C-alpha angles and dihedrals in degrees: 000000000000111000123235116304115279122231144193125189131180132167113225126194105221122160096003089297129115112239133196125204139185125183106192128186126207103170095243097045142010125235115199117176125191115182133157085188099057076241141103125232116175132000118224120194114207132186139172127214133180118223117197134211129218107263142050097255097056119087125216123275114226120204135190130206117192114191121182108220102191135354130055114340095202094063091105092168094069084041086059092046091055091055094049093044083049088057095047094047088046093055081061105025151021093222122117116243125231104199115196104197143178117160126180093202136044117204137127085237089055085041087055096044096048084052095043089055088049090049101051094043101046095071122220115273118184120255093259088046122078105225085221106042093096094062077050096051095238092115122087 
């Protein structure tokens, strides 16, 4: 039996705001929240699937949906970040994203500086591990 969800939470400092994030397993899916509002504004469901071709030499087509559940549509910026957060998770894991987001300011500096604290947060498994097994038991 999988034990309660595992979380991780940090405040940054990027762009001169104060931002709060949370990275939450729950062996089946992932939750990650950014706010600078202690809020959330929209939820944004991401997955990753490989599509592969017929023949060896071809090597398998990834592909990412991002749907927004619930909160303003036309925020095309948190659409974006859940795209690129997809990218990162699927690079470690096979496991869809839930992203919880409300943002006060849109920039690419501010884009750069929400990724670079994922980055840095989610650590490097290699590519026959999945980053997240161990909060699921399955590491030894």
């Amino acid at each position: 039996m999988p034990g309660p969800p595992q979380s991780h939470q940090w405040e940054m400092e990027i762009c001169g705001v104060t931002t709060a994030f949370v990275i939450t397993d729950f062996g089946s899916e992932l939750l990650f929240t950014v706010s600078q509002s202690g809020k959330i504004a929209s939820l944004i469901q991401a997955t990753a699937s490989e599509m592969r071709e017929i023949g060896p030499e071809l090597d398998p087509q990834r592909t990412f949906d991002v749907q927004v559940l619930f909160g303003d549509r036309r925020q095309e910026h948190y659409r974006a970040l859940a795209r690129a957060l997809i990218e990162l998770v699927a690079a470690k894991s096979s496991k869809p994203l839930l992203l919880g987001i409300h943002l006060r300011e849109n920039s690419a500096e501010m884009f750069r500086g929400i990724l670079q604290q994922w980055r840095e947060q989610l650590t490097i498994a290699t590519p026959e591990e999945d980053e997240f097994a161990d909060y699921e038991g399955r590491k030894g």
